[in-house]
Short mmCIF file of C-alpha atoms in Angstrom, two decimals:
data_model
loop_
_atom_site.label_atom_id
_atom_site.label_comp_id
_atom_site.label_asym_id
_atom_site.label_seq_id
_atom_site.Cartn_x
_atom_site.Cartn_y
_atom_site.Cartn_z
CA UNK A 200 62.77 57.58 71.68
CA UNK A 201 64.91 60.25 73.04
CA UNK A 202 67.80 61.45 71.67
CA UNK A 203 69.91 60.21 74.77
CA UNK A 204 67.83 57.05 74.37
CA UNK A 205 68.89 56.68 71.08
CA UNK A 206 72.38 57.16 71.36
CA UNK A 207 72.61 54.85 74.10
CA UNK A 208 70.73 52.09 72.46
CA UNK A 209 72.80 52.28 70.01
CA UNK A 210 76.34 52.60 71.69
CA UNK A 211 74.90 49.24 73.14
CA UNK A 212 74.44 47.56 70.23
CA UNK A 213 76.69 48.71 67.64
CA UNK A 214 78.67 45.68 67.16
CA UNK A 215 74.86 43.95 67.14
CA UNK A 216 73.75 46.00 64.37
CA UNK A 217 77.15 46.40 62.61
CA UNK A 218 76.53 42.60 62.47
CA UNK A 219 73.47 42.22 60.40
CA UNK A 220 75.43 43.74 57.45
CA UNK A 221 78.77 40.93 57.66
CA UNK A 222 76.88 38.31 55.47
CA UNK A 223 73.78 38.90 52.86
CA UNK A 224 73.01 35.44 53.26
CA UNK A 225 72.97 35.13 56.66
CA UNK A 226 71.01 38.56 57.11
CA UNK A 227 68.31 37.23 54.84
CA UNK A 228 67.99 33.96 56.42
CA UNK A 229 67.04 36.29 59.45
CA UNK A 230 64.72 37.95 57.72
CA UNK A 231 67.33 41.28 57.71
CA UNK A 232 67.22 41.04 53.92
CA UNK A 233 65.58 44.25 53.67
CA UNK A 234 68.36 45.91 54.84
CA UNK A 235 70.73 45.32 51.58
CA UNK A 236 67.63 46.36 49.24
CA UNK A 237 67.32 49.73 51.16
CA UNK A 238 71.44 49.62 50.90
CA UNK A 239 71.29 48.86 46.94
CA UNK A 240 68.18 51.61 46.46
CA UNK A 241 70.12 54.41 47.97
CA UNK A 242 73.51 53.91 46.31
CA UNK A 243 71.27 52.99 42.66
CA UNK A 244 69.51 56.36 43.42
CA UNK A 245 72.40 58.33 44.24
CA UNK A 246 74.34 57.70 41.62
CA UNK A 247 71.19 58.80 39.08
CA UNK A 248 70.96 61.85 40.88
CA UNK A 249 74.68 62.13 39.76
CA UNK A 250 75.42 62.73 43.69
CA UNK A 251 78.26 64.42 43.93
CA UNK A 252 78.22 64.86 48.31
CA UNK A 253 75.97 62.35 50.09
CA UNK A 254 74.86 62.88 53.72
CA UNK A 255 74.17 59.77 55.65
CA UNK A 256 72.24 60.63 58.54
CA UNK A 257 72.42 57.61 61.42
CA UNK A 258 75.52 56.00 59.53
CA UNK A 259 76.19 53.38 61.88
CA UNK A 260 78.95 51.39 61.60
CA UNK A 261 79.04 52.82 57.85
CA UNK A 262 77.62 50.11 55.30
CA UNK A 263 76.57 52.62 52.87
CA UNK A 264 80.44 54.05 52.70
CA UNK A 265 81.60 51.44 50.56
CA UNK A 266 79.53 51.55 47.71
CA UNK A 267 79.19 55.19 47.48
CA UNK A 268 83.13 55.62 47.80
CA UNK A 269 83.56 53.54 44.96
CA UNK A 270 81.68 55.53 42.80
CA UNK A 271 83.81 58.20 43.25
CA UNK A 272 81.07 60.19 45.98
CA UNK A 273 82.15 62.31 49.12
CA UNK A 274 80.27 60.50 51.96
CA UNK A 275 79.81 62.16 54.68
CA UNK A 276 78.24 60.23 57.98
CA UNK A 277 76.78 61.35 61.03
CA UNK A 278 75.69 59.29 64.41
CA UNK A 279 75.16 60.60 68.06
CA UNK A 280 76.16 56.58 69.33
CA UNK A 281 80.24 56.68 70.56
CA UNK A 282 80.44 52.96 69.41
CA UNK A 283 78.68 53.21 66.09
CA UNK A 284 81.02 56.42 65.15
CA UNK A 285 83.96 54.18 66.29
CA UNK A 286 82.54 51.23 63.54
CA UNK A 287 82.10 53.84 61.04
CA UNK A 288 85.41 55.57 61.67
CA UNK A 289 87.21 52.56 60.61
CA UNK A 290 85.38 51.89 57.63
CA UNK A 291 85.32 55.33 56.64
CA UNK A 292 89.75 55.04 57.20
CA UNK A 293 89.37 52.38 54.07
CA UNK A 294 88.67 55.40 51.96
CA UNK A 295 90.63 58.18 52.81
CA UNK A 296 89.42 61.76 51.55
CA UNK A 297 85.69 60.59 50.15
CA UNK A 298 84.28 59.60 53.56
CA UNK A 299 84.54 61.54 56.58
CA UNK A 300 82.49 60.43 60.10
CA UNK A 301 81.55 63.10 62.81
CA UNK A 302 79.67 62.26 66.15
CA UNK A 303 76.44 64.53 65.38
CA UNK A 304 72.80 63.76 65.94
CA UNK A 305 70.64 64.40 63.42
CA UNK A 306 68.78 67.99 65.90
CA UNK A 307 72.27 69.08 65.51
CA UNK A 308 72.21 69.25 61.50
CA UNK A 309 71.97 72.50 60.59
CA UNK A 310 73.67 72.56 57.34
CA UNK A 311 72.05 74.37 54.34
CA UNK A 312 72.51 73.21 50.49
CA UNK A 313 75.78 71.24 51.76
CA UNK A 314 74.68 67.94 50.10
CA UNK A 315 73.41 66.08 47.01
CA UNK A 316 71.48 63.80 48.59
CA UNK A 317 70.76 63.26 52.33
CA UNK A 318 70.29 59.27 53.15
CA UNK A 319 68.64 57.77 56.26
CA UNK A 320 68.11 54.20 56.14
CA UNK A 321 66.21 52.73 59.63
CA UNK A 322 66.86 56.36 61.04
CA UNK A 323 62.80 57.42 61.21
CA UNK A 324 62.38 53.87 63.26
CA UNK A 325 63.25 55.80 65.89
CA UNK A 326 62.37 59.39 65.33
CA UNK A 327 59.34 60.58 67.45
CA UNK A 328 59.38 63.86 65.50
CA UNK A 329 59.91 63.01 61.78
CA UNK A 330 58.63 65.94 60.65
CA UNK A 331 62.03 68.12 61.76
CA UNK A 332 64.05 65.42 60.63
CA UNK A 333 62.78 65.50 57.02
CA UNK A 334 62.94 69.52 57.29
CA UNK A 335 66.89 69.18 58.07
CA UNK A 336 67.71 66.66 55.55
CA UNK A 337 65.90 68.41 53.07
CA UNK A 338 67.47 71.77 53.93
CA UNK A 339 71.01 69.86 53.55
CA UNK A 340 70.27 68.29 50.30
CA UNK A 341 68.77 68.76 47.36
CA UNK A 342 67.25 65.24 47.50
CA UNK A 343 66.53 62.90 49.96
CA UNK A 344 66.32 59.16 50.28
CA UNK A 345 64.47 57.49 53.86
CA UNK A 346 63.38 54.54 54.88
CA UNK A 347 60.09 54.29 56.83
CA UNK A 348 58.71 52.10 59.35
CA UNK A 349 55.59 50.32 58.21
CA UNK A 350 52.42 51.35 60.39
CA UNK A 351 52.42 50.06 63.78
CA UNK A 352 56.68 48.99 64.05
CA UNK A 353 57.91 50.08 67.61
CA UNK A 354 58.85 54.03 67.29
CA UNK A 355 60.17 53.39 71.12
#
């Protein structure tokens, strides 16, 4: 998927997506369960790392904001989709000074040792060129925490 494709697909469905995060139950009567464990696994590992400054690469409507803020970690999220950033934005207003939201796609990172830990949770779904994306996030982090599609999930 492009990265115009991307952003549009996902300025479609924001409020979609932004959805499957409302209820735990619900989502994992869906089968969307997944989604919280990949949630709980980055915040868990985070705060071992003793993150400090967490980059969340394809925040979305901003569901890892929360539980990072609370720990006392600077969050800061990045999405190329107008309606996700908009989601995110308002979350991110529910902790002011520890999360801050900027319309970026991720072949627009160029940040260097500005992060802890880099996060991208159902981001390399839709990367066709992993390989930079990883470089990136490593380059802005020290550490980094992805999710990955199992072998033969849509990349399109």
């Amino acid at each position: 998927m492009s990265s115009g494709e991307f952003q549009t697909y996902f300025h479609r469905r924001a409020s979609r997506f932004s959805a499957f995060y409302a209820s735990e139950p619900v989502a994992r009567v869906l089968g969307r369960g997944p989604l919280f464990d990949r949630l709980r696994l980055a915040v868990d590992m985070s705060t071992a790392l003793s993150a400090r400054r967490v980059l969340d690469v394809g925040c979305g409507s901003g569901p890892l904001f929360a539980p990072l803020a609370r720990s006392g970690i600077h969050v800061t999220g990045i999405d190329p989709a107008e309606n996700m950033v908009a989601l995110a934005t308002t979350e991110a207003a529910r902790f002011p000074g520890l999360v801050e939201v900027r319309r970026l796609g991720w072949e627009q990172l160029d940040e260097v040792d500005a992060y802890d830990v880099a996060i991208a949770l159902g981001v390399f779904d839709y990367v066709g060129e992993p390989a930079d994306l990883l470089g990136r996030m490593g380059a802005a982090a020290g550490h980094v925490i992805a999710s990955f599609p199992s072998p033969g999930l849509r990349t399109d």
